[in-house]
PDB file of C-alpha atoms and ligand atoms in Angstrom:
ATOM      1  CA  MET B   1      -0.076  -0.110  -0.064  1.00  0.00           C
ATOM      2  CA  SER B   2       1.496   3.413  -0.993  1.00  0.00           C
ATOM      3  CA  ALA B   3       1.569   6.151   1.822  1.00  0.00           C
ATOM      4  CA  ARG B   4      -1.524   8.366   1.532  1.00  0.00           C
ATOM      5  CA  TYR B   5      -0.534  11.866  -0.100  1.00  0.00           C
ATOM      6  CA  VAL B   6      -0.546  14.693   2.459  1.00  0.00           C
ATOM      7  CA  GLY B   7       0.125  18.358   0.852  1.00  0.00           C
ATOM      8  CA  ARG B   8      -0.018  21.723   2.211  1.00  0.00           C
ATOM      9  CA  LEU B   9      -0.707  25.370   1.464  1.00  0.00           C
ATOM     10  CA  ALA B  10       1.757  27.678   3.468  1.00  0.00           C
ATOM     11  CA  PRO B  11       1.346  31.189   2.682  1.00  0.00           C
ATOM     12  CA  THR B  12       3.201  33.894   4.435  1.00  0.00           C
ATOM     13  CA  PRO B  13       0.858  36.824   5.653  1.00  0.00           C
ATOM     14  CA  THR B  14       3.024  39.912   4.887  1.00  0.00           C
ATOM     15  CA  GLY B  15       0.841  41.157   2.083  1.00  0.00           C
ATOM     16  CA  TYR B  16      -2.209  40.132  -0.251  1.00  0.00           C
ATOM     17  CA  LEU B  17      -1.813  37.229  -2.425  1.00  0.00           C
ATOM     18  CA  HIS B  18      -0.856  37.784  -6.066  1.00  0.00           C
ATOM     19  CA  LEU B  19      -1.456  35.983  -9.248  1.00  0.00           C
ATOM     20  CA  GLY B  20       1.839  33.988  -8.674  1.00  0.00           C
ATOM     21  CA  HIS B  21       0.667  32.695  -5.393  1.00  0.00           C
ATOM     22  CA  ALA B  22      -2.630  31.653  -7.076  1.00  0.00           C
ATOM     23  CA  ARG B  23      -0.995  29.710  -9.508  1.00  0.00           C
ATOM     24  CA  THR B  24       1.261  27.872  -7.184  1.00  0.00           C
ATOM     25  CA  PHE B  25      -1.691  27.143  -4.646  1.00  0.00           C
ATOM     26  CA  TYR B  26      -3.635  25.926  -7.332  1.00  0.00           C
ATOM     27  CA  THR B  27      -1.230  23.571  -8.380  1.00  0.00           C
ATOM     28  CA  ALA B  28      -0.671  22.419  -4.613  1.00  0.00           C
ATOM     29  CA  TRP B  29      -4.363  22.009  -4.251  1.00  0.00           C
ATOM     30  CA  GLN B  30      -4.820  20.219  -7.625  1.00  0.00           C
ATOM     31  CA  ARG B  31      -1.953  17.682  -6.868  1.00  0.00           C
ATOM     32  CA  ALA B  32      -3.537  16.954  -3.328  1.00  0.00           C
ATOM     33  CA  ARG B  33      -6.955  16.362  -4.805  1.00  0.00           C
ATOM     34  CA  GLU B  34      -5.798  14.321  -7.991  1.00  0.00           C
ATOM     35  CA  ALA B  35      -3.849  12.093  -5.483  1.00  0.00           C
ATOM     36  CA  ASN B  36      -7.174  11.781  -3.416  1.00  0.00           C
ATOM     37  CA  GLY B  37      -4.901  13.037  -0.471  1.00  0.00           C
ATOM     38  CA  THR B  38      -5.316  15.493   2.419  1.00  0.00           C
ATOM     39  CA  LEU B  39      -4.667  19.254   2.043  1.00  0.00           C
ATOM     40  CA  ILE B  40      -3.489  21.207   5.147  1.00  0.00           C
ATOM     41  CA  TYR B  41      -3.499  25.084   5.304  1.00  0.00           C
ATOM     42  CA  ARG B  42      -0.646  26.473   7.240  1.00  0.00           C
ATOM     43  CA  ASP B  43      -0.729  30.271   8.183  1.00  0.00           C
ATOM     44  CA  GLU B  44       3.212  30.788   8.022  1.00  0.00           C
ATOM     45  CA  ASP B  45       3.029  34.134  10.328  1.00  0.00           C
ATOM     46  CA  ILE B  46       6.156  33.192  12.515  1.00  0.00           C
ATOM     47  CA  ASP B  47       7.631  36.707  11.919  1.00  0.00           C
ATOM     48  CA  THR B  48       5.506  38.606  14.077  1.00  0.00           C
ATOM     49  CA  LEU B  49       6.991  41.940  13.061  1.00  0.00           C
ATOM     50  CA  ARG B  50       6.039  41.642   9.456  1.00  0.00           C
ATOM     51  CA  CYS B  51       3.193  39.288   9.699  1.00  0.00           C
ATOM     52  CA  LYS B  52      -0.599  40.778  10.049  1.00  0.00           C
ATOM     53  CA  ALA B  53      -3.845  39.003  10.919  1.00  0.00           C
ATOM     54  CA  GLU B  54      -5.668  41.025   8.283  1.00  0.00           C
ATOM     55  CA  TYR B  55      -3.376  39.264   5.683  1.00  0.00           C
ATOM     56  CA  SER B  56      -3.899  35.784   7.042  1.00  0.00           C
ATOM     57  CA  GLN B  57      -7.546  36.478   6.734  1.00  0.00           C
ATOM     58  CA  ALA B  58      -7.369  37.872   3.370  1.00  0.00           C
ATOM     59  CA  ALA B  59      -5.391  34.894   2.102  1.00  0.00           C
ATOM     60  CA  MET B  60      -7.847  32.385   3.120  1.00  0.00           C
ATOM     61  CA  GLU B  61     -10.768  34.532   1.788  1.00  0.00           C
ATOM     62  CA  ASP B  62      -8.814  34.950  -1.591  1.00  0.00           C
ATOM     63  CA  LEU B  63      -7.893  31.095  -1.888  1.00  0.00           C
ATOM     64  CA  ARG B  64     -11.471  30.072  -1.351  1.00  0.00           C
ATOM     65  CA  TRP B  65     -12.609  32.670  -3.846  1.00  0.00           C
ATOM     66  CA  LEU B  66     -10.403  30.868  -6.262  1.00  0.00           C
ATOM     67  CA  GLY B  67     -12.300  27.717  -5.594  1.00  0.00           C
ATOM     68  CA  LEU B  68      -9.686  25.978  -3.318  1.00  0.00           C
ATOM     69  CA  ASP B  69     -10.469  24.254  -0.233  1.00  0.00           C
ATOM     70  CA  TRP B  70      -8.503  22.225   2.579  1.00  0.00           C
ATOM     71  CA  ASP B  71      -9.062  19.435   5.115  1.00  0.00           C
ATOM     72  CA  ALA B  72      -7.476  21.070   8.096  1.00  0.00           C
ATOM     73  CA  GLY B  73      -6.332  24.643   8.803  1.00  0.00           C
ATOM     74  CA  PRO B  74      -6.517  27.493  11.284  1.00  0.00           C
ATOM     75  CA  ASP B  75     -10.271  28.259  10.508  1.00  0.00           C
ATOM     76  CA  ILE B  76     -11.352  24.449  10.650  1.00  0.00           C
ATOM     77  CA  GLY B  77      -8.723  22.800  12.897  1.00  0.00           C
ATOM     78  CA  GLY B  78      -7.606  19.490  12.501  1.00  0.00           C
ATOM     79  CA  PRO B  79      -5.494  16.496  14.280  1.00  0.00           C
ATOM     80  CA  ASP B  80      -2.170  18.649  13.758  1.00  0.00           C
ATOM     81  CA  ALA B  81      -3.555  21.831  15.185  1.00  0.00           C
ATOM     82  CA  PRO B  82      -2.469  24.699  15.696  1.00  0.00           C
ATOM     83  CA  TYR B  83      -2.193  25.626  12.161  1.00  0.00           C
ATOM     84  CA  ARG B  84      -0.772  28.887  12.724  1.00  0.00           C
ATOM     85  CA  GLN B  85       3.200  29.035  13.332  1.00  0.00           C
ATOM     86  CA  SER B  86       3.219  31.605  15.785  1.00  0.00           C
ATOM     87  CA  GLU B  87       1.316  29.325  17.898  1.00  0.00           C
ATOM     88  CA  ARG B  88       3.728  26.391  17.449  1.00  0.00           C
ATOM     89  CA  THR B  89       6.907  27.860  19.199  1.00  0.00           C
ATOM     90  CA  ALA B  90       7.279  25.001  21.631  1.00  0.00           C
ATOM     91  CA  ARG B  91       7.761  22.505  18.737  1.00  0.00           C
ATOM     92  CA  TYR B  92      10.293  24.720  17.183  1.00  0.00           C
ATOM     93  CA  LEU B  93      12.227  25.107  20.570  1.00  0.00           C
ATOM     94  CA  GLU B  94      12.404  21.295  20.972  1.00  0.00           C
ATOM     95  CA  ALA B  95      14.011  20.789  17.512  1.00  0.00           C
ATOM     96  CA  TRP B  96      16.526  23.709  18.240  1.00  0.00           C
ATOM     97  CA  ARG B  97      17.444  21.837  21.462  1.00  0.00           C
ATOM     98  CA  GLN B  98      17.731  18.379  19.421  1.00  0.00           C
ATOM     99  CA  LEU B  99      19.972  20.148  16.969  1.00  0.00           C
ATOM    100  CA  LYS B 100      22.150  21.766  19.595  1.00  0.00           C
ATOM    101  CA  ASP B 101      22.494  18.756  21.600  1.00  0.00           C
ATOM    102  CA  SER B 102      23.695  16.714  18.717  1.00  0.00           C
ATOM    103  CA  GLY B 103      26.259  19.739  17.799  1.00  0.00           C
ATOM    104  CA  PHE B 104      24.631  20.617  14.318  1.00  0.00           C
ATOM    105  CA  ILE B 105      24.205  24.194  15.256  1.00  0.00           C
ATOM    106  CA  TYR B 106      26.069  26.836  16.924  1.00  0.00           C
ATOM    107  CA  PRO B 107      25.413  30.360  18.488  1.00  0.00           C
ATOM    108  CA  SER B 108      26.837  33.217  16.400  1.00  0.00           C
ATOM    109  CA  SER B 109      27.032  36.970  17.199  1.00  0.00           C
ATOM    110  CA  HIS B 110      27.740  37.851  13.621  1.00  0.00           C
ATOM    111  CA  SER B 111      24.689  39.718  12.196  1.00  0.00           C
ATOM    112  CA  ARG B 112      23.424  39.662   8.620  1.00  0.00           C
ATOM    113  CA  ARG B 113      25.010  43.147   8.163  1.00  0.00           C
ATOM    114  CA  GLN B 114      28.350  42.104   9.129  1.00  0.00           C
ATOM    115  CA  LEU B 115      27.771  39.354   6.625  1.00  0.00           C
ATOM    116  CA  ARG B 116      26.950  41.640   3.891  1.00  0.00           C
ATOM    117  CA  ASP B 117      30.137  43.867   4.969  1.00  0.00           C
ATOM    118  CA  ALA B 118      32.201  40.665   4.712  1.00  0.00           C
ATOM    119  CA  VAL B 119      31.068  40.124   1.019  1.00  0.00           C
ATOM    120  CA  GLU B 120      31.729  43.787   0.075  1.00  0.00           C
ATOM    121  CA  SER B 121      35.239  43.482   1.732  1.00  0.00           C
ATOM    122  CA  GLY B 122      35.907  40.302  -0.226  1.00  0.00           C
ATOM    123  CA  LEU B 123      36.082  38.104   3.084  1.00  0.00           C
ATOM    124  CA  ALA B 124      32.949  36.336   2.326  1.00  0.00           C
ATOM    125  CA  GLN B 125      32.020  34.665  -1.012  1.00  0.00           C
ATOM    126  CA  GLU B 126      28.915  34.876  -2.600  1.00  0.00           C
ATOM    127  CA  ALA B 127      26.940  32.548  -4.887  1.00  0.00           C
ATOM    128  CA  PRO B 128      24.975  34.366  -7.737  1.00  0.00           C
ATOM    129  CA  ALA B 129      21.177  34.526  -7.498  1.00  0.00           C
ATOM    130  CA  ASN B 130      19.649  32.295 -10.110  1.00  0.00           C
ATOM    131  CA  ASP B 131      16.688  33.775 -12.123  1.00  0.00           C
ATOM    132  CA  ASP B 132      14.060  32.993  -9.690  1.00  0.00           C
ATOM    133  CA  GLU B 133      15.785  34.365  -6.485  1.00  0.00           C
ATOM    134  CA  GLN B 134      15.563  37.686  -5.234  1.00  0.00           C
ATOM    135  CA  ASP B 135      18.941  37.874  -3.589  1.00  0.00           C
ATOM    136  CA  SER B 136      22.341  36.645  -4.197  1.00  0.00           C
ATOM    137  CA  GLU B 137      23.429  34.292  -1.661  1.00  0.00           C
ATOM    138  CA  ALA B 138      26.084  35.325   0.716  1.00  0.00           C
ATOM    139  CA  ILE B 139      28.275  32.477   2.111  1.00  0.00           C
ATOM    140  CA  PHE B 140      29.096  32.604   5.944  1.00  0.00           C
ATOM    141  CA  PRO B 141      32.536  32.564   6.353  1.00  0.00           C
ATOM    142  CA  THR B 142      33.814  29.320   7.992  1.00  0.00           C
ATOM    143  CA  SER B 143      36.332  31.265   9.728  1.00  0.00           C
ATOM    144  CA  TRP B 144      33.324  32.818  11.875  1.00  0.00           C
ATOM    145  CA  ARG B 145      32.409  29.402  13.139  1.00  0.00           C
ATOM    146  CA  PRO B 146      33.029  28.889  16.830  1.00  0.00           C
ATOM    147  CA  ILE B 147      35.989  26.414  17.707  1.00  0.00           C
ATOM    148  CA  ASP B 148      34.894  23.106  19.271  1.00  0.00           C
ATOM    149  CA  ASN B 149      31.479  23.180  21.041  1.00  0.00           C
ATOM    150  CA  ALA B 150      31.644  26.659  22.420  1.00  0.00           C
ATOM    151  CA  GLY B 151      28.294  27.912  23.649  1.00  0.00           C
ATOM    152  CA  LEU B 152      26.319  24.752  23.393  1.00  0.00           C
ATOM    153  CA  ASP B 153      26.036  24.360  27.077  1.00  0.00           C
ATOM    154  CA  THR B 154      23.126  26.638  27.269  1.00  0.00           C
ATOM    155  CA  THR B 155      19.313  25.495  27.657  1.00  0.00           C
ATOM    156  CA  GLU B 156      17.606  28.322  25.904  1.00  0.00           C
ATOM    157  CA  PRO B 157      18.462  30.193  22.463  1.00  0.00           C
ATOM    158  CA  GLY B 158      18.902  33.503  24.146  1.00  0.00           C
ATOM    159  CA  GLU B 159      19.356  36.850  22.219  1.00  0.00           C
ATOM    160  CA  THR B 160      21.786  35.274  19.588  1.00  0.00           C
ATOM    161  CA  ASN B 161      21.531  33.910  16.186  1.00  0.00           C
ATOM    162  CA  TRP B 162      21.946  30.215  15.709  1.00  0.00           C
ATOM    163  CA  ARG B 163      23.310  28.853  12.591  1.00  0.00           C
ATOM    164  CA  PHE B 164      23.489  25.367  11.016  1.00  0.00           C
ATOM    165  CA  ARG B 165      27.149  24.157  10.180  1.00  0.00           C
ATOM    166  CA  VAL B 166      26.802  22.826   6.817  1.00  0.00           C
ATOM    167  CA  PRO B 167      28.927  19.962   5.545  1.00  0.00           C
ATOM    168  CA  ASP B 168      31.419  21.699   3.316  1.00  0.00           C
ATOM    169  CA  GLY B 169      31.738  20.186   0.093  1.00  0.00           C
ATOM    170  CA  GLU B 170      28.669  17.975  -0.110  1.00  0.00           C
ATOM    171  CA  THR B 171      26.519  17.888  -2.733  1.00  0.00           C
ATOM    172  CA  LEU B 172      22.771  17.684  -1.874  1.00  0.00           C
ATOM    173  CA  THR B 173      20.654  16.312  -4.903  1.00  0.00           C
ATOM    174  CA  PHE B 174      17.004  15.682  -5.268  1.00  0.00           C
ATOM    175  CA  ASP B 175      14.686  15.102  -7.967  1.00  0.00           C
ATOM    176  CA  ASP B 176      12.210  17.787  -8.246  1.00  0.00           C
ATOM    177  CA  GLY B 177       8.721  16.766  -9.405  1.00  0.00           C
ATOM    178  CA  TYR B 178       8.562  19.737 -11.967  1.00  0.00           C
ATOM    179  CA  PHE B 179      12.350  20.834 -12.638  1.00  0.00           C
ATOM    180  CA  GLY B 180      13.823  17.155 -12.471  1.00  0.00           C
ATOM    181  CA  LEU B 181      17.248  16.682 -10.875  1.00  0.00           C
ATOM    182  CA  GLN B 182      18.821  19.257  -8.781  1.00  0.00           C
ATOM    183  CA  SER B 183      22.007  19.757  -6.990  1.00  0.00           C
ATOM    184  CA  PHE B 184      23.537  22.231  -4.674  1.00  0.00           C
ATOM    185  CA  THR B 185      26.847  22.200  -3.028  1.00  0.00           C
ATOM    186  CA  ALA B 186      27.082  23.033   0.672  1.00  0.00           C
ATOM    187  CA  GLY B 187      29.792  25.881   1.251  1.00  0.00           C
ATOM    188  CA  THR B 188      29.543  26.772  -2.446  1.00  0.00           C
ATOM    189  CA  ASP B 189      25.802  27.134  -3.238  1.00  0.00           C
ATOM    190  CA  PHE B 190      24.952  28.225   0.391  1.00  0.00           C
ATOM    191  CA  GLY B 191      26.558  28.565   3.708  1.00  0.00           C
ATOM    192  CA  ASP B 192      25.936  28.141   7.528  1.00  0.00           C
ATOM    193  CA  PHE B 193      22.255  29.178   7.408  1.00  0.00           C
ATOM    194  CA  LEU B 194      20.098  30.634  10.158  1.00  0.00           C
ATOM    195  CA  VAL B 195      17.886  28.388  12.288  1.00  0.00           C
ATOM    196  CA  TRP B 196      17.048  30.710  15.048  1.00  0.00           C
ATOM    197  CA  ARG B 197      17.070  34.524  15.187  1.00  0.00           C
ATOM    198  CA  ARG B 198      18.463  36.961  17.739  1.00  0.00           C
ATOM    199  CA  ASP B 199      14.991  38.298  18.330  1.00  0.00           C
ATOM    200  CA  GLY B 200      13.449  35.083  19.619  1.00  0.00           C
ATOM    201  CA  MET B 201      12.016  33.625  16.547  1.00  0.00           C
ATOM    202  CA  PRO B 202      12.857  30.432  14.701  1.00  0.00           C
ATOM    203  CA  ALA B 203      14.175  30.973  11.165  1.00  0.00           C
ATOM    204  CA  TYR B 204      12.104  30.118   8.084  1.00  0.00           C
ATOM    205  CA  GLU B 205      14.247  26.868   7.195  1.00  0.00           C
ATOM    206  CA  LEU B 206      13.512  25.394  10.547  1.00  0.00           C
ATOM    207  CA  ALA B 207       9.946  26.369  11.223  1.00  0.00           C
ATOM    208  CA  VAL B 208       8.781  24.808   7.812  1.00  0.00           C
ATOM    209  CA  VAL B 209      10.786  21.567   8.231  1.00  0.00           C
ATOM    210  CA  VAL B 210       9.494  21.028  11.864  1.00  0.00           C
ATOM    211  CA  ASP B 211       5.885  21.533  10.450  1.00  0.00           C
ATOM    212  CA  ASP B 212       6.282  19.495   7.541  1.00  0.00           C
ATOM    213  CA  ILE B 213       7.534  16.648   9.593  1.00  0.00           C
ATOM    214  CA  ALA B 214       4.811  16.916  12.534  1.00  0.00           C
ATOM    215  CA  MET B 215       1.958  17.344  10.029  1.00  0.00           C
ATOM    216  CA  GLY B 216       3.215  14.179   7.837  1.00  0.00           C
ATOM    217  CA  VAL B 217       3.478  16.276   4.656  1.00  0.00           C
ATOM    218  CA  THR B 218       4.634  13.740   1.666  1.00  0.00           C
ATOM    219  CA  GLU B 219       4.805  16.316  -0.984  1.00  0.00           C
ATOM    220  CA  VAL B 220       5.959  20.004  -0.810  1.00  0.00           C
ATOM    221  CA  VAL B 221       4.622  22.105  -3.664  1.00  0.00           C
ATOM    222  CA  ARG B 222       6.024  25.747  -3.727  1.00  0.00           C
ATOM    223  CA  GLY B 223       7.547  28.427  -5.803  1.00  0.00           C
ATOM    224  CA  ALA B 224      10.819  28.056  -7.541  1.00  0.00           C
ATOM    225  CA  ASP B 225      12.393  30.641  -5.496  1.00  0.00           C
ATOM    226  CA  LEU B 226      12.744  28.157  -2.884  1.00  0.00           C
ATOM    227  CA  LEU B 227      14.790  25.331  -4.745  1.00  0.00           C
ATOM    228  CA  ARG B 228      18.110  26.240  -3.137  1.00  0.00           C
ATOM    229  CA  SER B 229      16.358  26.316   0.378  1.00  0.00           C
ATOM    230  CA  THR B 230      15.208  22.807  -0.463  1.00  0.00           C
ATOM    231  CA  ALA B 231      18.811  21.616  -0.152  1.00  0.00           C
ATOM    232  CA  ARG B 232      19.267  23.311   3.212  1.00  0.00           C
ATOM    233  CA  GLN B 233      16.133  21.642   4.371  1.00  0.00           C
ATOM    234  CA  LEU B 234      17.300  18.363   3.209  1.00  0.00           C
ATOM    235  CA  LEU B 235      20.244  18.682   5.831  1.00  0.00           C
ATOM    236  CA  LEU B 236      17.658  19.718   8.656  1.00  0.00           C
ATOM    237  CA  TYR B 237      15.594  16.572   7.751  1.00  0.00           C
ATOM    238  CA  ARG B 238      18.680  14.390   8.177  1.00  0.00           C
ATOM    239  CA  ALA B 239      19.784  16.000  11.294  1.00  0.00           C
ATOM    240  CA  LEU B 240      16.408  15.456  12.805  1.00  0.00           C
ATOM    241  CA  ASN B 241      16.358  11.860  11.756  1.00  0.00           C
ATOM    242  CA  ALA B 242      13.306  12.381   9.656  1.00  0.00           C
ATOM    243  CA  ALA B 243      12.670  11.205   6.063  1.00  0.00           C
ATOM    244  CA  PRO B 244      12.088  14.250   3.539  1.00  0.00           C
ATOM    245  CA  PRO B 245       9.030  14.500   1.612  1.00  0.00           C
ATOM    246  CA  ALA B 246       8.996  14.702  -2.279  1.00  0.00           C
ATOM    247  CA  PHE B 247       9.366  18.320  -3.722  1.00  0.00           C
ATOM    248  CA  TYR B 248       7.502  19.964  -6.838  1.00  0.00           C
ATOM    249  CA  HIS B 249       8.454  23.564  -7.275  1.00  0.00           C
ATOM    250  CA  CYS B 250       6.336  25.826  -9.535  1.00  0.00           C
ATOM    251  CA  PRO B 251       7.804  28.184 -12.108  1.00  0.00           C
ATOM    252  CA  LEU B 252       7.342  31.745 -10.890  1.00  0.00           C
ATOM    253  CA  VAL B 253       4.962  34.138 -12.618  1.00  0.00           C
ATOM    254  CA  ARG B 254       6.445  37.137 -14.321  1.00  0.00           C
ATOM    255  CA  ASP B 255       5.236  40.545 -15.370  1.00  0.00           C
ATOM    256  CA  GLU B 256       5.492  42.070 -18.872  1.00  0.00           C
ATOM    257  CA  SER B 257       8.894  43.012 -18.144  1.00  0.00           C
ATOM    258  CA  GLY B 258      10.186  39.742 -16.891  1.00  0.00           C
ATOM    259  CA  GLN B 259      10.267  40.855 -13.187  1.00  0.00           C
ATOM    260  CA  ARG B 260       8.853  38.206 -10.776  1.00  0.00           C
ATOM    261  CA  LEU B 261       5.759  39.298  -9.185  1.00  0.00           C
ATOM    262  CA  ALA B 262       6.186  40.337  -5.469  1.00  0.00           C
ATOM    263  CA  LYS B 263       3.641  41.042  -2.820  1.00  0.00           C
ATOM    264  CA  ARG B 264       4.130  44.636  -3.623  1.00  0.00           C
ATOM    265  CA  SER B 265       2.893  44.238  -7.210  1.00  0.00           C
ATOM    266  CA  GLU B 266      -0.493  45.530  -5.818  1.00  0.00           C
ATOM    267  CA  SER B 267      -2.076  45.658  -9.283  1.00  0.00           C
ATOM    268  CA  LEU B 268      -1.889  41.942  -9.538  1.00  0.00           C
ATOM    269  CA  SER B 269      -3.278  41.240  -6.270  1.00  0.00           C
ATOM    270  CA  LEU B 270      -5.927  38.758  -6.202  1.00  0.00           C
ATOM    271  CA  ARG B 271      -7.925  41.416  -4.231  1.00  0.00           C
ATOM    272  CA  ALA B 272      -7.492  43.854  -6.963  1.00  0.00           C
ATOM    273  CA  LEU B 273      -8.291  41.339  -9.921  1.00  0.00           C
ATOM    274  CA  ARG B 274     -11.463  40.294  -8.389  1.00  0.00           C
ATOM    275  CA  GLU B 275     -12.669  43.895  -7.805  1.00  0.00           C
ATOM    276  CA  ASN B 276     -11.881  44.822 -11.455  1.00  0.00           C
ATOM    277  CA  GLY B 277     -14.235  41.869 -12.143  1.00  0.00           C
ATOM    278  CA  LYS B 278     -12.054  39.117 -13.116  1.00  0.00           C
ATOM    279  CA  ALA B 279     -13.363  35.704 -12.753  1.00  0.00           C
ATOM    280  CA  ALA B 280     -11.571  33.134 -10.774  1.00  0.00           C
ATOM    281  CA  ALA B 281     -11.330  30.569 -13.635  1.00  0.00           C
ATOM    282  CA  ASP B 282      -9.752  33.208 -15.918  1.00  0.00           C
ATOM    283  CA  LEU B 283      -6.684  33.394 -13.489  1.00  0.00           C
ATOM    284  CA  LEU B 284      -5.677  30.000 -13.723  1.00  0.00           C
ATOM    285  CA  GLN B 285      -5.638  29.633 -17.247  1.00  0.00           C
TER     286      GLN B 285
HETATM  287  N1  LIG P   1       5.665  30.464   3.383  1.00  0.00           N
HETATM  288  C1  LIG P   1       6.478  30.404   2.448  1.00  0.00           C
HETATM  289  C2  LIG P   1       6.068  31.511   1.484  1.00  0.00           C
HETATM  290  O1  LIG P   1       5.142  32.090   1.495  1.00  0.00           O
HETATM  291  C3  LIG P   1       6.550  29.247   1.568  1.00  0.00           C
HETATM  292  C4  LIG P   1       7.021  28.221   2.424  1.00  0.00           C
HETATM  293  C5  LIG P   1       6.989  26.767   1.887  1.00  0.00           C
HETATM  294  O2  LIG P   1       6.121  26.546   1.030  1.00  0.00           O
HETATM  295  O3  LIG P   1       8.174  26.102   2.173  1.00  0.00           O
HETATM  296  O4  LIG P   1       7.126  31.770   0.731  1.00  0.00           O
END
């Protein structure tokens, strides 16, 4: 018997959803329904400074307007509740502890700003952004790693950043459901990445992996801007002793000038399109 399909819709409520989100979430919904599987809605509101309840609400309304539905979520509950990341901190802390106790992560006083400066002064390398990414990837210098297990005798993350020590030179590969075979090399395509932030919040990479494991997700469908992140996440799955799901990344939607759509592309927000009399079905052609 093959495992039952479990997928998820995981918007971040920092703005109104746009046409690009609509296409990706429609694909996620369609793949779950075709597989006769379960679809979870997870509100990725972990960044309490940038996320707003108003956008969480709007995202659910807009996706329902598109004709999507889900089997578990913040509005309807479900077996893996809560479905808002802001309410799941205890689980992220547990994973932080597990990673720390097994020596996969370390505390780091170096800020993102210092990393940017290091790139400018030539101390840090930079992997160029691919077409689907917004920013190039600054590789955290290995000389900034602590020596031995310094700092691991704490029981709380405290007010410091924590990073995952990547296995330099190891190539991570996965067979993407849309883009085919992908490979990224640790230390060259990406460096030691954030798992916990000095402001007390888990970083995206950690939260998303912890939740996908806890919710039994079998296939992750999301935008192509996260292809490189998948390599980082494969390291987290391994460190947490969990089997990774399948991955299916969707091509990003671009405007006429070839720019990828961003949440600030107000005119292409689903709200604006609906108010201008567009029908949901037209958007998904
Ligand atoms: N919440 C993320 C976003 O809106 C997607 C995360 C994921 O699908 O892994 O970009």
